[in-house]
Short mmCIF file of C-alpha atoms and ligand atoms in Angstrom, two decimals:
data_model
loop_
_atom_site.label_atom_id
_atom_site.label_comp_id
_atom_site.label_asym_id
_atom_site.label_seq_id
_atom_site.Cartn_x
_atom_site.Cartn_y
_atom_site.Cartn_z
CA UNK A 1 15.06 -29.07 -22.10
CA UNK A 2 11.96 -28.23 -20.22
CA UNK A 3 8.48 -28.71 -22.13
CA UNK A 4 5.41 -27.10 -21.53
CA UNK A 5 2.80 -29.37 -19.41
CA UNK A 6 5.88 -31.50 -18.26
CA UNK A 7 5.50 -32.71 -14.78
CA UNK A 8 8.14 -32.04 -12.39
CA UNK A 9 8.75 -33.19 -8.80
CA UNK A 10 11.16 -31.38 -6.68
CA UNK A 11 11.82 -29.31 -3.34
CA UNK A 12 11.40 -25.59 -2.96
CA UNK A 13 14.78 -23.91 -2.37
CA UNK A 14 13.59 -20.52 -1.73
CA UNK A 15 10.84 -17.83 -2.27
CA UNK A 16 11.77 -14.97 -4.41
CA UNK A 17 10.80 -11.04 -3.65
CA UNK A 18 7.39 -11.80 -4.80
CA UNK A 19 7.04 -14.96 -2.67
CA UNK A 20 6.93 -17.13 -5.51
CA UNK A 21 8.51 -20.52 -4.85
CA UNK A 22 11.69 -21.27 -6.63
CA UNK A 23 12.22 -24.66 -7.76
CA UNK A 24 15.77 -25.49 -9.12
CA UNK A 25 15.96 -28.14 -12.11
CA UNK A 26 19.33 -28.49 -13.41
CA UNK A 27 20.36 -24.93 -14.66
CA UNK A 28 16.83 -23.93 -14.69
CA UNK A 29 14.79 -22.13 -12.33
CA UNK A 30 10.65 -22.97 -11.98
CA UNK A 31 8.65 -20.63 -10.30
CA UNK A 32 5.49 -21.60 -8.41
CA UNK A 33 2.87 -19.79 -6.41
CA UNK A 34 1.31 -20.88 -3.15
CA UNK A 35 4.53 -23.01 -1.76
CA UNK A 36 6.98 -22.65 0.94
CA UNK A 37 10.61 -23.01 1.41
CA UNK A 38 11.73 -26.76 1.65
CA UNK A 39 8.19 -28.30 0.56
CA UNK A 40 8.45 -31.05 -1.79
CA UNK A 41 6.12 -30.55 -4.40
CA UNK A 42 4.86 -31.76 -7.74
CA UNK A 43 4.31 -29.06 -10.52
CA UNK A 44 3.30 -28.65 -14.12
CA UNK A 45 5.07 -26.36 -16.57
CA UNK A 46 3.06 -23.49 -17.92
CA UNK A 47 5.24 -21.67 -19.95
CA UNK A 48 8.75 -20.20 -20.48
CA UNK A 49 9.42 -16.85 -18.97
CA UNK A 50 12.27 -14.60 -18.89
CA UNK A 51 13.90 -15.74 -15.69
CA UNK A 52 12.91 -19.44 -16.33
CA UNK A 53 9.88 -21.19 -16.12
CA UNK A 54 6.18 -20.71 -14.45
CA UNK A 55 4.61 -23.66 -13.19
CA UNK A 56 1.43 -24.22 -11.41
CA UNK A 57 1.21 -26.59 -8.33
CA UNK A 58 -0.34 -30.16 -8.85
CA UNK A 59 0.56 -31.86 -5.43
CA UNK A 60 2.17 -31.19 -2.20
CA UNK A 61 4.14 -34.26 -1.44
CA UNK A 62 5.75 -33.17 1.76
CA UNK A 63 4.08 -29.85 3.44
CA UNK A 64 6.04 -27.26 5.62
CA UNK A 65 4.81 -27.09 9.38
CA UNK A 66 3.61 -23.45 8.60
CA UNK A 67 1.24 -24.58 6.14
CA UNK A 68 -2.44 -23.84 6.61
CA UNK A 69 -5.54 -24.37 4.55
CA UNK A 70 -6.43 -20.83 3.10
CA UNK A 71 -9.79 -19.65 4.29
CA UNK A 72 -10.60 -17.88 1.14
CA UNK A 73 -12.51 -19.58 -1.44
CA UNK A 74 -10.88 -17.69 -4.62
CA UNK A 75 -7.39 -17.58 -3.08
CA UNK A 76 -5.94 -19.76 -6.22
CA UNK A 77 -7.41 -17.45 -8.80
CA UNK A 78 -7.36 -13.97 -7.22
CA UNK A 79 -3.90 -13.31 -6.93
CA UNK A 80 -4.30 -9.90 -4.30
CA UNK A 81 -3.14 -12.32 -1.34
CA UNK A 82 -0.11 -14.25 -1.85
CA UNK A 83 0.52 -15.63 1.88
CA UNK A 84 -2.96 -16.94 2.99
CA UNK A 85 -1.54 -20.51 2.79
CA UNK A 86 0.89 -19.60 5.40
CA UNK A 87 0.31 -19.43 9.16
CA UNK A 88 0.36 -16.26 11.16
CA UNK A 89 3.99 -17.10 12.61
CA UNK A 90 4.95 -18.68 9.08
CA UNK A 91 4.03 -14.99 7.49
CA UNK A 92 6.12 -13.21 9.91
CA UNK A 93 8.95 -15.58 9.38
CA UNK A 94 8.60 -15.03 5.86
CA UNK A 95 8.54 -11.39 6.18
CA UNK A 96 11.51 -11.12 8.39
CA UNK A 97 13.64 -13.50 5.85
CA UNK A 98 12.67 -11.30 3.04
CA UNK A 99 13.90 -8.08 4.82
CA UNK A 100 17.08 -10.07 5.74
CA UNK A 101 17.78 -11.02 2.15
CA UNK A 102 17.43 -7.58 0.93
CA UNK A 103 19.92 -6.45 3.67
CA UNK A 104 22.15 -9.29 2.51
CA UNK A 105 22.05 -8.05 -1.04
CA UNK A 106 22.98 -4.63 0.26
CA UNK A 107 25.74 -5.84 2.35
CA UNK A 108 27.92 -2.64 2.33
CA UNK A 109 24.83 -0.96 4.36
CA UNK A 110 25.47 -3.42 7.31
CA UNK A 111 21.62 -3.17 8.23
CA UNK A 112 20.09 -5.56 11.00
CA UNK A 113 16.46 -6.46 10.69
CA UNK A 114 15.19 -5.75 14.34
CA UNK A 115 11.63 -7.46 13.81
CA UNK A 116 8.46 -7.49 12.05
CA UNK A 117 5.47 -6.21 13.84
CA UNK A 118 2.45 -8.19 13.02
CA UNK A 119 -1.47 -8.35 13.81
CA UNK A 120 -3.08 -10.37 16.23
CA UNK A 121 -6.18 -10.67 14.01
CA UNK A 122 -4.79 -10.42 10.26
CA UNK A 123 -8.28 -10.26 8.65
CA UNK A 124 -10.90 -7.54 7.85
CA UNK A 125 -8.24 -4.77 8.02
CA UNK A 126 -8.46 -2.97 4.62
CA UNK A 127 -10.16 0.53 4.98
CA UNK A 128 -10.24 0.99 1.22
CA UNK A 129 -11.14 -1.49 -1.52
CA UNK A 130 -11.85 -1.18 -5.31
CA UNK A 131 -14.00 -3.37 -7.17
CA UNK A 132 -14.70 -3.91 -10.99
CA UNK A 133 -17.79 -5.42 -12.70
CA UNK A 134 -18.31 -7.51 -15.68
CA UNK A 135 -20.93 -9.85 -17.50
CA UNK A 136 -20.66 -13.45 -17.23
CA UNK A 137 -21.53 -15.71 -20.15
CA UNK A 138 -25.11 -15.55 -19.19
CA UNK A 139 -25.17 -11.77 -18.93
CA UNK A 140 -25.52 -11.82 -15.12
CA UNK A 141 -23.41 -8.85 -13.60
CA UNK A 142 -20.41 -10.00 -11.41
CA UNK A 143 -18.39 -7.96 -9.01
CA UNK A 144 -14.73 -8.71 -8.41
CA UNK A 145 -11.12 -8.20 -8.35
CA UNK A 146 -9.02 -7.59 -11.64
CA UNK A 147 -7.10 -10.77 -12.27
CA UNK A 148 -3.26 -9.75 -12.51
CA UNK A 149 -2.03 -8.33 -15.82
CA UNK A 150 -5.42 -9.07 -17.59
CA UNK A 151 -8.91 -7.35 -17.82
CA UNK A 152 -10.61 -10.49 -16.29
CA UNK A 153 -12.64 -9.78 -13.09
CA UNK A 154 -12.41 -12.56 -10.62
CA UNK A 155 -16.02 -12.65 -8.91
CA UNK A 156 -16.20 -12.94 -5.44
CA UNK A 157 -18.93 -12.29 -2.48
CA UNK A 158 -16.57 -11.93 0.50
CA UNK A 159 -13.02 -11.02 0.98
CA UNK A 160 -11.39 -11.85 4.25
CA UNK A 161 -9.59 -8.38 4.05
CA UNK A 162 -12.57 -6.36 3.66
CA UNK A 163 -14.96 -5.06 6.48
CA UNK A 164 -17.86 -7.32 6.04
CA UNK A 165 -20.34 -4.45 5.57
CA UNK A 166 -18.29 -3.23 2.37
CA UNK A 167 -18.85 -6.54 0.55
CA UNK A 168 -22.68 -6.39 1.42
CA UNK A 169 -22.79 -2.86 -0.05
CA UNK A 170 -20.99 -4.24 -3.26
CA UNK A 171 -23.46 -7.23 -3.45
CA UNK A 172 -26.38 -4.48 -3.07
CA UNK A 173 -24.74 -2.28 -5.82
CA UNK A 174 -24.91 -5.34 -8.23
CA UNK A 175 -28.63 -5.84 -7.39
CA UNK A 176 -29.31 -1.97 -8.07
CA UNK A 177 -27.19 -2.35 -11.27
CA UNK A 178 -29.65 -5.20 -12.32
CA UNK A 179 -32.70 -3.65 -11.38
CA UNK A 180 -31.86 -0.12 -13.04
CA UNK A 181 -30.29 -1.90 -16.28
CA UNK A 182 -26.80 -0.09 -15.59
CA UNK A 183 -24.33 -1.73 -17.62
CA UNK A 184 -20.90 -2.73 -16.42
CA UNK A 185 -17.85 -0.78 -18.20
CA UNK A 186 -16.41 -3.30 -20.85
CA UNK A 187 -12.39 -2.34 -21.21
CA UNK A 188 -12.19 -3.98 -24.69
CA UNK A 189 -15.33 -2.37 -26.32
CA UNK A 190 -15.06 0.79 -23.92
CA UNK A 191 -18.73 0.70 -23.39
CA UNK A 192 -20.81 0.57 -20.25
CA UNK A 193 -21.38 2.71 -17.52
CA UNK A 194 -19.73 1.40 -14.15
CA UNK A 195 -16.16 1.01 -14.29
CA UNK A 196 -15.33 0.60 -10.50
CA UNK A 197 -16.67 1.07 -7.17
CA UNK A 198 -14.29 2.44 -4.58
CA UNK A 199 -15.35 2.27 -0.91
CA UNK A 200 -13.52 3.96 2.08
CA UNK A 201 -14.35 2.59 5.68
CA UNK A 202 -13.62 4.65 8.77
CA UNK A 203 -12.33 2.02 11.02
CA UNK A 204 -12.83 4.09 14.17
CA UNK A 205 -15.86 6.47 12.92
CA UNK A 206 -17.72 3.65 10.91
CA UNK A 207 -18.44 6.11 8.34
CA UNK A 208 -18.64 4.82 4.71
CA UNK A 209 -17.83 6.53 1.47
CA UNK A 210 -18.86 4.97 -1.79
CA UNK A 211 -17.18 6.43 -4.91
CA UNK A 212 -18.88 5.43 -8.19
CA UNK A 213 -16.61 5.58 -11.17
CA UNK A 214 -18.25 6.01 -14.05
CA UNK A 215 -17.52 6.06 -17.88
CA UNK A 216 -19.52 9.23 -18.88
CA UNK A 217 -20.53 12.42 -17.14
CA UNK A 218 -24.33 11.52 -17.24
CA UNK A 219 -25.68 9.03 -14.75
CA UNK A 220 -29.47 8.85 -15.51
CA UNK A 221 -30.63 6.61 -12.51
CA UNK A 222 -28.47 9.01 -10.10
CA UNK A 223 -31.12 10.04 -7.86
CA UNK A 224 -33.01 6.64 -7.45
CA UNK A 225 -29.58 4.77 -7.05
CA UNK A 226 -28.39 7.20 -4.14
CA UNK A 227 -31.84 6.94 -2.61
CA UNK A 228 -32.02 3.19 -2.63
CA UNK A 229 -28.44 2.70 -1.61
CA UNK A 230 -28.43 5.16 1.37
CA UNK A 231 -31.94 3.89 2.58
CA UNK A 232 -30.66 0.32 2.41
CA UNK A 233 -27.11 1.14 4.17
CA UNK A 234 -27.49 4.56 6.29
CA UNK A 235 -23.84 3.76 7.32
CA UNK A 236 -23.09 5.41 4.13
CA UNK A 237 -22.38 9.00 4.90
CA UNK A 238 -21.16 10.12 1.44
CA UNK A 239 -21.39 9.16 -2.34
CA UNK A 240 -19.09 10.63 -5.09
CA UNK A 241 -19.18 10.22 -8.67
CA UNK A 242 -15.96 10.14 -10.28
CA UNK A 243 -15.77 10.36 -14.15
CA UNK A 244 -12.94 8.29 -15.88
CA UNK A 245 -13.27 8.11 -19.77
CA UNK A 246 -9.72 7.44 -20.36
CA UNK A 247 -8.20 4.23 -21.87
CA UNK A 248 -6.23 3.35 -18.79
CA UNK A 249 -5.86 1.13 -15.62
CA UNK A 250 -5.76 4.12 -13.66
CA UNK A 251 -9.01 3.94 -11.33
CA UNK A 252 -10.02 7.46 -10.54
CA UNK A 253 -10.46 10.11 -13.09
CA UNK A 254 -10.01 13.73 -12.58
CA UNK A 255 -13.92 14.98 -12.53
CA UNK A 256 -15.75 14.51 -9.19
CA UNK A 257 -19.33 15.55 -8.18
CA UNK A 258 -20.54 14.89 -4.68
CA UNK A 259 -23.96 13.09 -5.13
CA UNK A 260 -24.68 12.70 -1.31
CA UNK A 261 -23.11 13.70 1.89
CA UNK A 262 -19.86 16.01 2.37
CA UNK A 263 -17.78 14.38 -0.05
CA UNK A 264 -15.41 13.02 2.42
CA UNK A 265 -15.50 10.87 5.59
CA UNK A 266 -14.13 11.43 9.18
CA UNK A 267 -11.73 9.18 10.97
CA UNK A 268 -9.69 9.02 13.83
CA UNK A 269 -5.96 7.98 14.03
CA UNK A 270 -3.59 8.21 16.71
CA UNK A 271 -6.08 10.41 18.86
CA UNK A 272 -6.40 12.94 15.96
CA UNK A 273 -9.44 13.54 13.69
CA UNK A 274 -8.91 13.46 9.91
CA UNK A 275 -11.35 14.31 6.86
CA UNK A 276 -10.32 11.92 4.12
CA UNK A 277 -11.58 12.75 0.51
CA UNK A 278 -11.51 10.05 -2.37
CA UNK A 279 -8.23 10.77 -4.04
CA UNK A 280 -6.26 11.43 -0.92
CA UNK A 281 -3.79 8.54 0.34
CA UNK A 282 -4.83 7.27 3.63
CA UNK A 283 -2.79 4.44 4.99
CA UNK A 284 -5.07 1.31 4.45
CA UNK A 285 -4.47 -0.51 7.67
CA UNK A 286 -5.51 1.74 10.42
CA UNK A 287 -4.36 -0.51 13.44
CA UNK A 288 -0.82 -1.20 12.21
CA UNK A 289 -0.77 2.59 10.84
CA UNK A 290 -0.82 3.56 14.64
CA UNK A 291 1.87 1.12 15.28
CA UNK A 292 4.14 2.28 12.58
CA UNK A 293 3.77 6.05 13.38
CA UNK A 294 4.52 5.46 17.14
CA UNK A 295 7.45 3.34 16.24
CA UNK A 296 8.75 5.92 13.85
CA UNK A 297 8.32 9.00 16.40
CA UNK A 298 9.98 6.75 19.07
CA UNK A 299 12.87 6.18 17.06
CA UNK A 300 13.35 9.87 16.39
CA UNK A 301 13.69 10.58 20.32
CA UNK A 302 12.56 14.17 19.69
CA UNK A 303 13.42 16.87 22.21
CA UNK A 304 10.75 19.41 21.27
CA UNK A 305 12.58 22.27 19.79
CA UNK A 306 12.97 20.66 16.29
CA UNK A 307 11.70 21.95 12.83
CA UNK A 308 10.86 18.90 10.88
CA UNK A 309 9.83 18.18 7.31
CA UNK A 310 7.13 15.44 6.51
CA UNK A 311 7.80 14.69 2.92
CA UNK A 312 5.28 12.94 0.87
CA UNK A 313 2.93 13.61 3.55
CA UNK A 314 -0.55 12.78 2.24
CA UNK A 315 -3.22 14.08 4.24
CA UNK A 316 -0.65 15.28 6.93
CA UNK A 317 -1.29 12.21 9.23
CA UNK A 318 2.46 11.55 10.69
CA UNK A 319 3.32 15.24 10.48
CA UNK A 320 0.21 16.15 12.69
CA UNK A 321 1.21 13.26 15.09
CA UNK A 322 4.73 14.55 15.29
CA UNK A 323 3.71 18.17 15.77
CA UNK A 324 2.84 17.77 19.49
CA UNK A 325 6.52 16.75 19.98
CA UNK A 326 8.47 19.42 18.09
CA UNK A 327 8.52 22.99 17.40
CA UNK A 328 7.14 23.07 14.00
CA UNK A 329 6.23 20.98 11.13
CA UNK A 330 6.28 21.63 7.14
CA UNK A 331 4.35 19.02 5.14
CA UNK A 332 4.92 18.67 1.50
CA UNK A 333 2.84 16.36 -1.01
CA UNK A 334 2.03 16.28 -4.71
CA UNK A 335 -1.63 15.57 -4.64
CA UNK A 336 -3.57 18.60 -4.31
CA UNK A 337 -6.93 17.18 -2.78
CA UNK A 338 -4.39 15.60 -0.07
CA UNK A 339 -2.91 18.98 0.57
CA UNK A 340 -6.53 20.56 0.95
CA UNK A 341 -7.39 17.77 3.25
CA UNK A 342 -4.25 18.15 5.36
CA UNK A 343 -4.98 22.00 5.72
CA UNK A 344 -8.53 21.38 6.77
CA UNK A 345 -7.34 18.43 9.23
CA UNK A 346 -4.77 20.83 10.90
CA UNK A 347 -7.69 23.50 11.65
CA UNK A 348 -9.92 20.55 12.79
CA UNK A 349 -7.27 19.57 15.25
CA UNK A 350 -6.32 22.91 16.30
CA UNK A 351 -2.76 22.55 15.34
CA UNK A 352 -1.05 25.75 14.85
CA UNK A 353 2.65 24.61 14.28
CA UNK A 354 2.11 23.06 10.99
CA UNK A 355 1.87 24.40 7.60
CA UNK A 356 1.48 22.15 4.06
CA UNK A 357 2.66 22.92 0.57
CA UNK A 358 1.61 21.41 -2.65
CA UNK A 359 4.88 20.64 -4.47
CA UNK A 360 6.92 17.79 -5.81
CA UNK A 361 9.12 16.82 -2.83
CA UNK A 362 12.37 16.86 -4.83
CA UNK A 363 11.72 20.20 -6.35
CA UNK A 364 10.60 21.76 -2.91
CA UNK A 365 13.77 20.04 -1.21
CA UNK A 366 15.81 21.67 -3.91
CA UNK A 367 14.30 25.24 -3.35
CA UNK A 368 14.70 24.81 0.45
CA UNK A 369 18.45 23.80 -0.21
CA UNK A 370 18.88 26.90 -2.42
CA UNK A 371 17.60 29.26 0.28
CA UNK A 372 19.74 27.27 2.70
CA UNK A 373 16.75 26.94 5.20
CA UNK A 374 17.15 24.93 8.46
CA UNK A 375 15.73 21.45 9.17
CA UNK A 376 16.51 19.22 12.19
CA UNK A 377 14.63 16.28 11.12
CA UNK A 378 13.05 14.90 7.82
CA UNK A 379 10.54 12.38 7.83
CA UNK A 380 10.06 10.85 4.25
CA UNK A 381 7.36 8.37 3.22
CA UNK A 382 7.63 8.00 -0.54
CA UNK A 383 5.30 5.75 -2.89
CA UNK A 384 6.41 2.18 -4.09
CA UNK A 385 9.07 3.88 -6.45
CA UNK A 386 11.01 5.44 -3.56
CA UNK A 387 12.36 8.97 -3.22
CA UNK A 388 14.65 10.63 -5.89
CA UNK A 389 18.33 11.54 -6.14
CA UNK A 390 17.42 15.32 -6.45
CA UNK A 391 15.52 14.85 -3.09
CA UNK A 392 18.13 13.11 -1.21
CA UNK A 393 21.06 15.29 -2.46
CA UNK A 394 19.15 18.57 -1.75
CA UNK A 395 18.37 16.95 1.83
CA UNK A 396 22.15 16.46 2.33
CA UNK A 397 22.71 19.96 1.58
CA UNK A 398 20.25 21.00 4.27
CA UNK A 399 22.13 18.40 6.62
CA UNK A 400 19.31 17.58 9.03
CA UNK A 401 20.49 15.68 11.93
CA UNK A 402 17.99 12.77 11.67
CA UNK A 403 15.95 11.17 8.94
CA UNK A 404 13.26 8.88 9.47
CA UNK A 405 12.58 6.84 6.33
CA UNK A 406 9.11 5.04 6.18
CA UNK A 407 8.70 2.88 2.96
CA UNK A 408 6.10 0.52 1.47
CA UNK A 409 8.63 -1.10 -0.61
CA UNK A 410 11.85 -1.93 1.13
CA UNK A 411 13.46 -2.65 -2.20
CA UNK A 412 13.32 0.75 -3.33
CA UNK A 413 14.25 1.84 0.41
CA UNK A 414 17.48 0.03 0.04
CA UNK A 415 18.51 1.73 -3.09
CA UNK A 416 17.82 5.11 -1.69
CA UNK A 417 19.77 4.24 1.60
CA UNK A 418 22.77 3.60 -0.55
CA UNK A 419 22.62 7.30 -1.59
CA UNK A 420 21.93 8.58 2.00
CA UNK A 421 25.10 6.52 3.41
CA UNK A 422 27.20 8.24 0.25
CA UNK A 423 26.05 11.65 1.81
CA UNK A 424 27.25 10.76 5.49
CA UNK A 425 24.05 9.18 6.95
CA UNK A 426 24.45 6.23 9.22
CA UNK A 427 21.85 3.64 10.28
CA UNK A 428 21.93 0.43 11.86
CA UNK A 429 18.78 -1.18 11.90
CA UNK A 430 15.34 -1.66 9.97
CA UNK A 431 12.22 -2.41 11.69
CA UNK A 432 9.24 -4.02 9.73
CA UNK A 433 5.65 -3.13 10.26
CA UNK A 434 3.05 -5.83 8.70
CA UNK A 435 0.68 -3.38 6.93
CA UNK A 436 -0.41 -5.81 4.65
CA UNK A 437 -1.02 -9.22 6.13
CA UNK A 438 -1.57 -12.17 3.83
CA UNK A 439 0.26 -10.47 1.11
CA UNK A 440 3.81 -10.16 0.63
CA UNK A 441 4.16 -6.64 0.91
CA UNK A 442 5.85 -5.03 4.19
CA UNK A 443 6.28 -1.61 5.43
CA UNK A 444 9.80 -0.86 6.60
CA UNK A 445 11.26 2.15 8.71
CA UNK A 446 14.92 3.12 9.19
CA UNK A 447 16.10 5.80 11.13
CA UNK A 448 19.10 7.62 10.07
CA UNK A 449 21.75 9.80 11.86
CA UNK A 450 23.88 12.45 10.45
CA UNK A 451 27.37 12.04 12.09
CA UNK A 452 29.05 15.34 13.27
CA UNK A 453 32.85 15.73 12.61
CA UNK A 454 33.36 15.03 16.39
CA UNK A 455 31.72 11.54 16.20
CA UNK A 456 33.63 10.80 13.14
CA UNK A 457 36.64 11.71 14.94
CA UNK A 458 36.02 9.20 17.69
CA UNK A 459 35.07 6.50 15.25
CA UNK A 460 38.30 6.83 13.52
CA UNK A 461 40.32 6.70 16.83
CA UNK A 462 38.06 3.51 17.69
CA UNK A 463 39.37 1.76 14.36
N1 LIG B 501 2.92 9.90 4.86
C1 LIG B 501 1.37 9.77 4.11
C2 LIG B 501 1.50 9.57 2.75
C3 LIG B 501 2.63 8.29 2.10
S1 LIG B 501 1.97 7.75 0.63
C4 LIG B 501 0.89 8.64 5.08
O1 LIG B 501 1.35 8.10 5.98
O2 LIG B 501 -0.58 8.50 4.93
C5 LIG B 501 2.96 8.60 -0.42
C6 LIG B 501 2.42 9.93 -0.74
O3 LIG B 501 3.42 10.49 -1.71
C7 LIG B 501 1.17 10.13 -1.41
O4 LIG B 501 0.17 10.91 -0.58
C8 LIG B 501 1.29 10.53 -2.99
O5 LIG B 501 0.30 11.36 -3.27
C9 LIG B 501 2.71 11.40 -2.44
N2 LIG B 501 3.63 11.53 -3.71
C10 LIG B 501 4.01 10.93 -4.75
N3 LIG B 501 4.75 11.35 -5.58
C11 LIG B 501 5.25 12.46 -4.96
C12 LIG B 501 6.18 13.61 -5.39
N4 LIG B 501 7.06 13.37 -6.18
N5 LIG B 501 6.35 14.61 -4.25
C13 LIG B 501 5.39 14.79 -3.21
N6 LIG B 501 4.61 13.78 -3.01
C14 LIG B 501 4.55 12.69 -3.65
#
């Protein structure tokens, strides 16, 4: 029987899907953060959890060759990064191992992991950041990240994943809040004005958007706040006030008012120009996004005469990039702000062979299948929850020859691939692109082909 606070020494057997180390103790599994496979460690039991026990690391008795000292001062507490104690090479190994273990679990799919493309300089890559505020015991305002599963803000000055200027802006906002007596929002009491600040940074354009998420419509110090902020940081090209009065952990509310500038930023991606507004999705790692899109389009080996669907298209980035290589593109996306951006972006880039539709991807696919429309290629890039049965079954009816499945959650991608396989799609390889260095997340791409009857015949004969 394992007790709380008990000290246990042992060797980490493996890392689980969330990169927690697993130490086997008799029949029990003990989960520890920030360790590596095969490391000998001393841990202290924190509590019983459903899967076993959680424990905190007390000492590393034998360290892995891949262990490095995390450069970040709040790494232990923060929880936003999980792999900063692992060298660049070690992180790559870890991400390949993670994809391999998912492929092994789905062994009927017979998928081979090709590689995980990693960044040379895996820091300061995030182009979007969300910061919360709180008061410490002395009443001083602190800016920081929300601790996992709690309402606590972990105070910070610098984040190694953010562009430095964005952290400077946050520190200045804290100063302005103090000077102008602006209260941070208290989630328990549901009082206070500033809930969050969201910053978007154009990696190429260097334009900056600041979104102030407030707990009410009225922002008394609005004019002075905007004037001081933009005077100090002229790099800020737009400021948006977003109102969120709901009891929710969702950051943005529905209502918005542009306080300064055009209400969007511009950025360039894959040689194209994009307008990005506050609520639209935009890949958070610019450099790796270009790697991802190029790899995806290469895998499709497009001929130029195809009609393609870009499902879950966001502001139309990959569809517009693909439009150069095909006859026409249809983009579908649920978020109406993103679709507005996408339409503007097509005009901005003078792309004539693309159109965008605001709809649920599954419903849209169903409608297309009912009308027996023609599609040669489908690109899908759904959110973490993956795609849906209705989307995949309707896609199967439309029978496109090729499908490119981009995912930010390989686990749900594997689930969906099972369904694609049932509908006769074949695929051999999964490619990883590390869009989120220092965290356990990986983006993955699989290119699927539909076998025609002739191919099936050949395969049958080969067997
Ligand atoms: N392909 C884009 C966006 C990918 S993120 C890019 O590379 O930037 C996933 C997108 O799916 C988000 O824009 C989200 O708003 C959208 N989305 C989520 N659920 C959806 C649904 N049911 N139907 C259509 N789009 C959806």
